[in-house]
């Protein structure tokens, strides 16, 4: 007689966004079909005694194979990026599809799908970066793409070539109002940054540290206030991504107090790095150049407080990897001469969950249910991944089994991405995902890769269930 389950994860401690309890999890045809005590036999069994059984992480903010300027190459494609994500306990990632100016969004998407198809170790879906909100993009393409399951788009208030002016942001938000899609905003004031860059250049202040001092907190706070105000004018919910500091958090709190629907996201770099990391000898500070930049201890505390008190719904990596010692990476010929030419972004898709688990759960700052909400369940709700993010009957069997007592020191040599360093090198971690299941298939078993590239599939999304 065939076993009643394809897979049983037996004897573990299951956590959801609301509860933590002892149970077996039974899987059939890629879905969770039963949760209970003493389940019958599975064709495959995983002994989870002493382990935590959590929904696979959903990292809703990663960049893979994204064009990043002349001569610069991102360190991860879909194969290496999703492999790294998988080893970090993730089963779904949401990378960005970048529309270059003059390009149609459909054309851009075709390219990203071609890169992802057959190469992914995790499930995936795409946010759209709107850099050219032409009448045809706003009037036809975007609404059609939302209907096709691309239900979120990001707009930038900084970067030449990407930034939208306030009128364009309003028009893009209006598409969200009409379609029910979500707008994510990168909040930094480009003109203020340019002014500060001019002053730094006049002073010959070109080292990586200047990346942080040309993008101070006020630049992010002002843009956050403006993004929230524009969303209020249009009357749409908005996602404020990669929030780094207390004054920006205060803007989110104030908007919510006015009755606005605001989703806040923060990332590991704002919890465990500071601007002092950009001071490294021999241009090593380039390893920490990302936007917004890491700040100071008070900002770290504010971000922790935001995680503890519900300001943040999402904890994402903003994995945006470039190699350090590489002419196509941080130390490109121009990047060696000025902070302005150091590509912006740091790797982190594999270390996101262990850092929050270790620094948050194991140090008593957040409980396990909140960890699950911040790293999986809320991402699924906000971005319309209806079959994911929860351990519940009927959901995709996307599960990460954690050893809460594992002790590791982060070493890039042990990670699986395409970069040549980790910004978190040397950080001591308690707790690590050891076995990862995607759609009922064991992909990583006790730290060994057993799944194949191509096992991860594209997932169309619904509108947010906010
Ligand atoms: N914004 C991101 O979201 N990621 C990397 C670079 C940036 O500016
Ligand atoms: Zn951004
Ligand atoms: Zn990003």
Short mmCIF file of C-alpha atoms and ligand atoms in Angstrom, two decimals:
data_model
loop_
_atom_site.label_atom_id
_atom_site.label_comp_id
_atom_site.label_asym_id
_atom_site.label_seq_id
_atom_site.Cartn_x
_atom_site.Cartn_y
_atom_site.Cartn_z
CA UNK A 1 0.00 0.00 0.00
CA UNK A 2 1.37 3.43 -0.82
CA UNK A 3 2.19 5.75 2.06
CA UNK A 4 -0.51 8.29 2.91
CA UNK A 5 1.99 11.13 2.58
CA UNK A 6 4.83 11.88 0.17
CA UNK A 7 6.72 13.48 3.02
CA UNK A 8 6.28 13.77 6.77
CA UNK A 9 8.31 16.22 8.82
CA UNK A 10 8.08 14.57 12.19
CA UNK A 11 8.50 15.70 15.77
CA UNK A 12 9.50 19.33 15.23
CA UNK A 13 8.32 22.61 16.70
CA UNK A 14 6.17 24.37 14.11
CA UNK A 15 5.91 28.16 14.06
CA UNK A 16 3.41 30.36 12.30
CA UNK A 17 2.98 34.12 12.47
CA UNK A 18 0.72 33.62 15.49
CA UNK A 19 1.58 30.31 17.20
CA UNK A 20 4.38 27.96 18.10
CA UNK A 21 3.43 24.30 18.72
CA UNK A 22 4.68 20.73 18.48
CA UNK A 23 3.34 18.89 15.42
CA UNK A 24 4.10 16.65 12.48
CA UNK A 25 3.58 18.12 9.01
CA UNK A 26 2.24 15.88 6.24
CA UNK A 27 2.85 16.76 2.59
CA UNK A 28 1.22 15.37 -0.52
CA UNK A 29 1.55 16.56 -4.13
CA UNK A 30 3.61 19.56 -3.12
CA UNK A 31 1.17 20.90 -0.54
CA UNK A 32 0.72 20.71 3.18
CA UNK A 33 -2.25 18.39 3.70
CA UNK A 34 -2.20 17.63 7.42
CA UNK A 35 -0.73 19.06 10.61
CA UNK A 36 -1.13 17.04 13.78
CA UNK A 37 0.20 14.49 16.22
CA UNK A 38 1.51 11.07 15.20
CA UNK A 39 0.76 11.37 11.49
CA UNK A 40 0.86 8.19 9.46
CA UNK A 41 3.88 7.14 7.47
CA UNK A 42 5.37 9.25 4.69
CA UNK A 43 7.18 7.85 1.66
CA UNK A 44 9.95 10.15 2.89
CA UNK A 45 10.43 11.18 6.49
CA UNK A 46 12.43 13.99 8.06
CA UNK A 47 13.21 13.71 11.75
CA UNK A 48 12.78 17.25 13.08
CA UNK A 49 13.20 16.47 16.79
CA UNK A 50 14.89 19.46 18.43
CA UNK A 51 14.38 21.52 15.28
CA UNK A 52 12.12 24.38 14.29
CA UNK A 53 9.80 23.91 11.34
CA UNK A 54 9.21 27.31 9.75
CA UNK A 55 7.68 28.54 6.51
CA UNK A 56 10.40 28.95 3.89
CA UNK A 57 11.63 32.51 3.88
CA UNK A 58 10.29 34.89 1.27
CA UNK A 59 12.79 37.58 0.40
CA UNK A 60 10.74 40.22 -1.37
CA UNK A 61 13.65 42.53 -2.14
CA UNK A 62 16.53 41.10 -4.16
CA UNK A 63 18.38 42.13 -7.29
CA UNK A 64 19.68 39.49 -9.71
CA UNK A 65 21.28 39.98 -13.14
CA UNK A 66 20.27 43.62 -13.10
CA UNK A 67 22.17 45.96 -15.46
CA UNK A 68 24.15 48.28 -13.18
CA UNK A 69 26.13 50.67 -15.37
CA UNK A 70 28.81 50.44 -18.01
CA UNK A 71 31.42 47.82 -17.23
CA UNK A 72 29.70 46.74 -14.01
CA UNK A 73 28.32 43.22 -13.60
CA UNK A 74 26.12 42.05 -10.78
CA UNK A 75 27.73 39.16 -8.90
CA UNK A 76 24.64 36.96 -8.95
CA UNK A 77 22.52 35.62 -11.73
CA UNK A 78 19.35 33.65 -11.09
CA UNK A 79 21.24 30.42 -10.54
CA UNK A 80 23.76 31.60 -7.97
CA UNK A 81 21.39 34.08 -6.34
CA UNK A 82 18.59 31.59 -5.77
CA UNK A 83 21.05 28.88 -4.66
CA UNK A 84 22.35 31.27 -2.05
CA UNK A 85 18.80 32.21 -1.07
CA UNK A 86 17.91 28.53 -0.66
CA UNK A 87 20.86 27.81 1.63
CA UNK A 88 19.73 30.78 3.72
CA UNK A 89 16.33 29.16 4.34
CA UNK A 90 14.37 30.89 1.57
CA UNK A 91 11.97 29.25 -0.85
CA UNK A 92 10.75 32.31 -2.75
CA UNK A 93 12.49 35.49 -3.90
CA UNK A 94 11.12 38.59 -5.58
CA UNK A 95 13.76 40.20 -7.77
CA UNK A 96 13.25 43.37 -9.76
CA UNK A 97 12.68 43.70 -13.48
CA UNK A 98 14.31 46.98 -14.46
CA UNK A 99 12.74 49.00 -17.25
CA UNK A 100 15.48 51.01 -18.91
CA UNK A 101 14.36 54.36 -20.28
CA UNK A 102 12.79 53.99 -23.69
CA UNK A 103 12.19 50.28 -23.13
CA UNK A 104 8.80 48.65 -22.85
CA UNK A 105 8.13 46.80 -19.61
CA UNK A 106 7.04 43.69 -21.53
CA UNK A 107 10.33 43.64 -23.36
CA UNK A 108 12.22 44.00 -20.09
CA UNK A 109 10.21 41.18 -18.54
CA UNK A 110 10.85 38.86 -21.45
CA UNK A 111 14.56 39.26 -20.81
CA UNK A 112 14.33 38.55 -17.08
CA UNK A 113 12.08 35.54 -17.59
CA UNK A 114 14.58 34.14 -20.09
CA UNK A 115 17.37 34.53 -17.54
CA UNK A 116 15.33 32.92 -14.75
CA UNK A 117 13.63 30.07 -16.62
CA UNK A 118 15.21 26.72 -15.79
CA UNK A 119 17.89 28.29 -13.59
CA UNK A 120 16.24 28.87 -10.23
CA UNK A 121 16.52 26.93 -6.99
CA UNK A 122 13.65 28.87 -5.41
CA UNK A 123 10.28 30.05 -6.64
CA UNK A 124 10.28 33.62 -7.85
CA UNK A 125 8.19 36.48 -9.13
CA UNK A 126 9.07 39.99 -10.32
CA UNK A 127 8.51 43.54 -9.15
CA UNK A 128 8.66 46.08 -11.97
CA UNK A 129 10.98 49.10 -11.73
CA UNK A 130 9.26 51.92 -13.60
CA UNK A 131 11.87 54.35 -14.91
CA UNK A 132 9.95 55.65 -17.92
CA UNK A 133 6.28 56.25 -17.13
CA UNK A 134 5.26 57.19 -20.66
CA UNK A 135 1.57 57.50 -21.56
CA UNK A 136 1.58 54.02 -23.10
CA UNK A 137 3.31 52.51 -20.05
CA UNK A 138 0.85 54.14 -17.66
CA UNK A 139 -2.22 53.74 -19.84
CA UNK A 140 -1.78 50.26 -21.28
CA UNK A 141 1.29 48.29 -20.25
CA UNK A 142 1.16 48.61 -16.49
CA UNK A 143 -2.56 47.86 -16.10
CA UNK A 144 -2.21 44.83 -18.38
CA UNK A 145 0.82 43.60 -16.45
CA UNK A 146 -0.97 43.96 -13.12
CA UNK A 147 -3.78 41.82 -14.53
CA UNK A 148 -1.15 39.28 -15.56
CA UNK A 149 0.20 38.94 -12.00
CA UNK A 150 2.94 41.60 -11.77
CA UNK A 151 1.20 43.39 -8.94
CA UNK A 152 3.91 45.67 -7.53
CA UNK A 153 6.22 48.31 -8.93
CA UNK A 154 9.11 50.28 -7.54
CA UNK A 155 9.86 53.92 -8.22
CA UNK A 156 13.06 55.77 -7.37
CA UNK A 157 13.43 59.32 -6.09
CA UNK A 158 17.20 59.14 -6.69
CA UNK A 159 19.67 58.09 -9.42
CA UNK A 160 19.95 59.77 -12.77
CA UNK A 161 18.34 57.45 -15.29
CA UNK A 162 15.94 56.03 -12.74
CA UNK A 163 14.48 58.87 -10.69
CA UNK A 164 10.95 60.03 -11.30
CA UNK A 165 9.82 63.55 -10.55
CA UNK A 166 6.86 64.15 -8.25
CA UNK A 167 4.41 64.41 -11.15
CA UNK A 168 5.58 61.08 -12.55
CA UNK A 169 5.34 59.46 -9.13
CA UNK A 170 1.78 60.75 -8.76
CA UNK A 171 0.87 59.34 -12.16
CA UNK A 172 2.43 55.97 -11.37
CA UNK A 173 0.64 55.87 -8.02
CA UNK A 174 -2.57 56.63 -9.87
CA UNK A 175 -2.14 53.42 -11.86
CA UNK A 176 -1.87 51.63 -8.52
CA UNK A 177 -5.06 53.33 -7.35
CA UNK A 178 -6.91 52.17 -10.45
CA UNK A 179 -5.54 48.63 -10.54
CA UNK A 180 -4.99 47.75 -6.88
CA UNK A 181 -1.25 47.24 -7.38
CA UNK A 182 1.30 48.35 -4.80
CA UNK A 183 3.94 51.04 -5.28
CA UNK A 184 7.29 50.64 -3.51
CA UNK A 185 9.35 53.80 -3.13
CA UNK A 186 13.10 54.31 -2.78
CA UNK A 187 13.19 57.48 -0.71
CA UNK A 188 16.27 59.69 -1.14
CA UNK A 189 16.32 63.27 -2.46
CA UNK A 190 18.45 63.26 -5.61
CA UNK A 191 18.99 67.02 -5.81
CA UNK A 192 20.16 67.21 -2.21
CA UNK A 193 22.55 64.32 -2.82
CA UNK A 194 23.94 65.98 -5.91
CA UNK A 195 24.50 69.21 -4.01
CA UNK A 196 26.41 67.33 -1.30
CA UNK A 197 28.43 65.38 -3.86
CA UNK A 198 29.50 68.71 -5.38
CA UNK A 199 30.72 69.92 -2.00
CA UNK A 200 32.61 66.68 -1.29
CA UNK A 201 34.24 66.75 -4.71
CA UNK A 202 35.31 70.36 -4.25
CA UNK A 203 37.00 69.28 -1.00
CA UNK A 204 38.62 66.23 -2.66
CA UNK A 205 36.69 64.03 -0.26
CA UNK A 206 36.27 60.97 -2.47
CA UNK A 207 36.78 57.91 -0.25
CA UNK A 208 33.95 55.36 0.27
CA UNK A 209 32.93 57.07 3.53
CA UNK A 210 31.69 60.03 1.45
CA UNK A 211 28.94 57.75 0.14
CA UNK A 212 27.36 57.97 3.60
CA UNK A 213 27.96 61.67 4.19
CA UNK A 214 26.45 62.63 0.82
CA UNK A 215 23.32 60.63 1.68
CA UNK A 216 22.61 61.71 5.26
CA UNK A 217 19.46 60.90 7.19
CA UNK A 218 17.77 64.18 6.30
CA UNK A 219 17.91 63.25 2.61
CA UNK A 220 16.02 60.03 3.32
CA UNK A 221 13.64 61.64 5.82
CA UNK A 222 12.60 64.39 3.40
CA UNK A 223 11.98 61.93 0.58
CA UNK A 224 10.07 59.58 2.88
CA UNK A 225 7.84 62.47 3.93
CA UNK A 226 7.28 63.41 0.29
CA UNK A 227 6.55 59.85 -0.84
CA UNK A 228 4.02 59.45 1.96
CA UNK A 229 2.45 62.80 1.08
CA UNK A 230 2.18 61.91 -2.61
CA UNK A 231 0.54 58.59 -1.69
CA UNK A 232 -1.87 60.55 0.51
CA UNK A 233 -2.75 62.90 -2.35
CA UNK A 234 -3.52 59.93 -4.61
CA UNK A 235 -5.05 57.95 -1.72
CA UNK A 236 -3.15 54.69 -2.19
CA UNK A 237 -1.25 52.38 0.16
CA UNK A 238 2.52 52.58 -0.27
CA UNK A 239 5.57 50.49 0.62
CA UNK A 240 8.57 52.41 1.96
CA UNK A 241 11.51 50.12 1.23
CA UNK A 242 14.87 49.80 2.99
CA UNK A 243 14.20 52.24 5.84
CA UNK A 244 17.42 52.98 7.74
CA UNK A 245 16.80 55.40 10.59
CA UNK A 246 14.57 56.89 13.30
CA UNK A 247 13.41 60.11 11.59
CA UNK A 248 12.22 58.13 8.54
CA UNK A 249 10.45 55.73 10.89
CA UNK A 250 8.78 58.71 12.58
CA UNK A 251 7.43 59.76 9.18
CA UNK A 252 5.84 56.33 8.77
CA UNK A 253 4.36 56.47 12.24
CA UNK A 254 2.95 59.96 11.60
CA UNK A 255 1.40 58.88 8.29
CA UNK A 256 -0.23 55.88 9.96
CA UNK A 257 -1.54 58.16 12.70
CA UNK A 258 -3.25 60.14 9.93
CA UNK A 259 -4.93 56.91 8.85
CA UNK A 260 -2.63 56.07 5.93
CA UNK A 261 -1.89 52.51 4.92
CA UNK A 262 1.90 52.29 4.91
CA UNK A 263 4.02 49.16 4.70
CA UNK A 264 7.52 49.54 6.10
CA UNK A 265 10.57 47.46 5.22
CA UNK A 266 13.99 47.33 6.80
CA UNK A 267 17.05 45.16 6.15
CA UNK A 268 19.96 43.50 8.02
CA UNK A 269 22.47 46.21 7.08
CA UNK A 270 20.52 48.73 9.17
CA UNK A 271 20.67 46.46 12.22
CA UNK A 272 24.28 45.34 12.33
CA UNK A 273 26.35 47.74 10.17
CA UNK A 274 27.13 51.44 10.65
CA UNK A 275 28.66 54.19 8.52
CA UNK A 276 31.93 53.52 10.35
CA UNK A 277 32.19 50.33 8.27
CA UNK A 278 32.66 52.52 5.20
CA UNK A 279 35.91 53.82 6.74
CA UNK A 280 37.89 50.61 6.05
CA UNK A 281 41.55 50.76 5.06
CA UNK A 282 42.59 50.44 1.41
CA UNK A 283 39.12 51.23 0.04
CA UNK A 284 37.65 48.26 1.98
CA UNK A 285 34.79 50.56 2.90
CA UNK A 286 33.51 50.00 -0.65
CA UNK A 287 32.27 46.61 0.57
CA UNK A 288 29.58 48.42 2.56
CA UNK A 289 28.41 50.95 -0.03
CA UNK A 290 24.64 50.63 -0.36
CA UNK A 291 21.74 53.04 -0.42
CA UNK A 292 20.50 54.23 1.95
CA UNK A 293 23.85 53.82 3.72
CA UNK A 294 24.21 52.15 7.11
CA UNK A 295 23.93 54.84 9.80
CA UNK A 296 24.80 54.80 13.51
CA UNK A 297 23.95 53.03 16.76
CA UNK A 298 20.89 55.23 17.40
CA UNK A 299 19.56 54.33 13.94
CA UNK A 300 20.16 50.63 14.60
CA UNK A 301 18.20 50.93 17.84
CA UNK A 302 15.39 52.75 16.05
CA UNK A 303 15.19 50.00 13.43
CA UNK A 304 15.10 47.32 16.13
CA UNK A 305 12.35 49.25 17.85
CA UNK A 306 10.49 49.45 14.53
CA UNK A 307 10.72 45.66 14.17
CA UNK A 308 9.54 45.10 17.72
CA UNK A 309 6.64 47.55 17.62
CA UNK A 310 5.17 46.82 14.20
CA UNK A 311 6.40 49.81 12.21
CA UNK A 312 8.05 47.30 9.92
CA UNK A 313 6.01 44.60 8.26
CA UNK A 314 8.82 43.34 6.08
CA UNK A 315 12.41 42.32 6.72
CA UNK A 316 14.21 41.84 3.40
CA UNK A 317 17.83 41.56 2.35
CA UNK A 318 18.03 44.11 -0.49
CA UNK A 319 20.57 41.62 -1.86
CA UNK A 320 22.32 43.63 -4.56
CA UNK A 321 25.69 41.92 -4.94
CA UNK A 322 28.87 43.13 -6.57
CA UNK A 323 32.24 41.51 -6.25
CA UNK A 324 34.79 43.57 -4.35
CA UNK A 325 38.16 42.80 -5.90
CA UNK A 326 36.99 42.81 -9.47
CA UNK A 327 37.19 45.33 -12.34
CA UNK A 328 33.47 44.74 -12.94
CA UNK A 329 32.63 45.24 -9.26
CA UNK A 330 33.35 47.61 -6.39
CA UNK A 331 36.98 48.12 -7.43
CA UNK A 332 36.25 48.97 -11.03
CA UNK A 333 38.78 51.44 -12.49
CA UNK A 334 36.63 54.48 -11.66
CA UNK A 335 35.36 52.99 -8.40
CA UNK A 336 38.96 52.95 -7.13
CA UNK A 337 39.12 56.72 -7.53
CA UNK A 338 35.80 58.00 -6.18
CA UNK A 339 32.88 56.84 -4.05
CA UNK A 340 30.57 58.05 -6.85
CA UNK A 341 31.60 55.16 -9.06
CA UNK A 342 31.41 52.35 -6.52
CA UNK A 343 28.38 50.26 -7.46
CA UNK A 344 25.63 50.56 -4.95
CA UNK A 345 24.57 47.45 -3.12
CA UNK A 346 25.70 44.58 -0.92
CA UNK A 347 25.08 40.82 -0.83
CA UNK A 348 22.90 39.34 1.91
CA UNK A 349 20.22 36.96 0.65
CA UNK A 350 21.77 33.97 2.48
CA UNK A 351 22.46 35.75 5.76
CA UNK A 352 19.18 37.71 6.15
CA UNK A 353 17.32 35.04 8.10
CA UNK A 354 20.20 33.82 10.31
CA UNK A 355 21.04 37.42 11.28
CA UNK A 356 17.47 38.24 12.33
CA UNK A 357 17.07 34.88 14.06
CA UNK A 358 20.32 35.21 15.97
CA UNK A 359 20.21 38.92 16.80
CA UNK A 360 16.43 39.11 17.13
CA UNK A 361 14.97 35.83 18.39
CA UNK A 362 17.95 34.40 20.27
CA UNK A 363 18.67 37.75 21.92
CA UNK A 364 15.04 38.13 22.98
CA UNK A 365 14.20 41.20 20.89
CA UNK A 366 11.41 39.52 18.89
CA UNK A 367 9.61 36.23 19.34
CA UNK A 368 9.53 33.37 16.87
CA UNK A 369 6.03 34.18 15.59
CA UNK A 370 7.11 37.74 14.78
CA UNK A 371 10.19 36.36 13.05
CA UNK A 372 7.95 34.23 10.83
CA UNK A 373 5.68 37.19 10.07
CA UNK A 374 8.59 39.49 9.21
CA UNK A 375 10.42 37.00 7.03
CA UNK A 376 7.67 35.02 5.27
CA UNK A 377 3.99 35.49 6.09
CA UNK A 378 3.80 39.26 5.63
CA UNK A 379 5.73 39.14 2.35
CA UNK A 380 3.16 36.68 0.98
CA UNK A 381 0.25 38.85 2.11
CA UNK A 382 1.69 42.15 0.95
CA UNK A 383 2.78 40.88 -2.45
CA UNK A 384 -0.07 38.49 -3.21
CA UNK A 385 1.62 35.10 -2.96
CA UNK A 386 -1.53 33.40 -1.76
CA UNK A 387 -0.21 29.83 -1.50
CA UNK A 388 2.92 30.78 0.41
CA UNK A 389 4.35 32.09 3.66
CA UNK A 390 2.44 29.88 6.11
CA UNK A 391 2.50 26.41 7.52
CA UNK A 392 -1.19 25.61 7.11
CA UNK A 393 -3.23 22.99 5.32
CA UNK A 394 -3.50 23.75 1.61
CA UNK A 395 -0.39 25.89 1.40
CA UNK A 396 2.65 25.08 -0.75
CA UNK A 397 4.99 22.81 1.20
CA UNK A 398 7.76 25.44 1.31
CA UNK A 399 9.45 24.73 4.62
CA UNK A 400 12.76 25.51 6.29
CA UNK A 401 13.91 23.31 9.16
CA UNK A 402 16.18 25.14 11.56
CA UNK A 403 18.67 24.03 14.14
CA UNK A 404 18.19 26.76 16.75
CA UNK A 405 21.36 25.80 18.56
CA UNK A 406 23.70 25.71 15.57
CA UNK A 407 26.63 28.07 16.10
CA UNK A 408 28.31 29.58 13.09
CA UNK A 409 30.55 32.47 12.28
CA UNK A 410 29.67 34.09 8.98
CA UNK A 411 32.46 33.42 6.49
CA UNK A 412 32.00 34.18 2.84
CA UNK A 413 33.82 30.96 2.03
CA UNK A 414 30.83 29.06 3.47
CA UNK A 415 28.19 30.99 1.51
CA UNK A 416 26.84 30.17 -1.94
CA UNK A 417 26.52 33.50 -3.76
CA UNK A 418 28.65 34.85 -6.58
CA UNK A 419 30.28 37.66 -4.61
CA UNK A 420 33.78 37.44 -3.13
CA UNK A 421 32.98 38.78 0.32
CA UNK A 422 30.23 39.14 2.89
CA UNK A 423 29.64 42.48 4.64
CA UNK A 424 28.85 40.36 7.70
CA UNK A 425 32.15 38.44 7.76
CA UNK A 426 32.97 37.37 11.33
CA UNK A 427 29.49 37.90 12.78
CA UNK A 428 28.70 35.13 15.27
CA UNK A 429 25.34 33.50 14.66
CA UNK A 430 23.15 31.20 16.72
CA UNK A 431 20.63 29.25 14.65
CA UNK A 432 20.82 28.23 11.00
CA UNK A 433 18.47 26.53 8.52
CA UNK A 434 19.73 23.02 7.86
CA UNK A 435 17.09 21.46 5.59
CA UNK A 436 14.93 23.28 3.05
CA UNK A 437 11.87 21.90 1.27
CA UNK A 438 10.38 23.54 -1.83
CA UNK A 439 6.94 22.44 -2.99
CA UNK A 440 7.38 19.17 -1.08
CA UNK A 441 10.79 18.43 -2.60
CA UNK A 442 13.82 18.36 -0.33
CA UNK A 443 16.27 20.85 -1.85
CA UNK A 444 18.85 21.11 0.94
CA UNK A 445 19.28 18.17 3.31
CA UNK A 446 21.40 18.81 6.41
CA UNK A 447 23.41 21.46 4.61
CA UNK A 448 23.87 19.49 1.36
CA UNK A 449 22.31 20.59 -1.93
CA UNK A 450 20.09 17.81 -3.26
CA UNK A 451 17.70 19.83 -5.45
CA UNK A 452 18.35 20.96 -8.99
CA UNK A 453 18.33 24.31 -10.68
CA UNK A 454 15.03 24.64 -12.44
CA UNK A 455 13.14 23.20 -9.47
CA UNK A 456 12.21 26.79 -8.57
CA UNK A 457 9.38 28.18 -10.68
CA UNK A 458 7.86 31.50 -11.61
CA UNK A 459 4.73 32.44 -9.64
CA UNK A 460 2.20 35.00 -10.84
CA UNK A 461 0.79 37.04 -7.97
CA UNK A 462 -2.60 38.36 -6.94
CA UNK A 463 -3.26 41.80 -5.49
CA UNK A 464 -2.21 42.40 -1.89
CA UNK A 465 -4.41 41.15 0.92
CA UNK A 466 -3.60 44.04 3.24
N1 LIG B 1 18.22 50.48 -3.99
C1 LIG B 1 17.92 49.26 -3.80
O1 LIG B 1 16.79 48.95 -3.47
N2 LIG B 1 18.85 48.32 -3.92
C2 LIG B 1 20.17 48.57 -4.27
C3 LIG B 1 20.46 49.93 -4.63
C4 LIG B 1 19.41 50.87 -4.35
O2 LIG B 1 19.60 52.04 -4.44
ZN1 LIG B 2 16.20 51.13 -3.46
ZN1 LIG B 3 17.07 47.06 -3.62
#
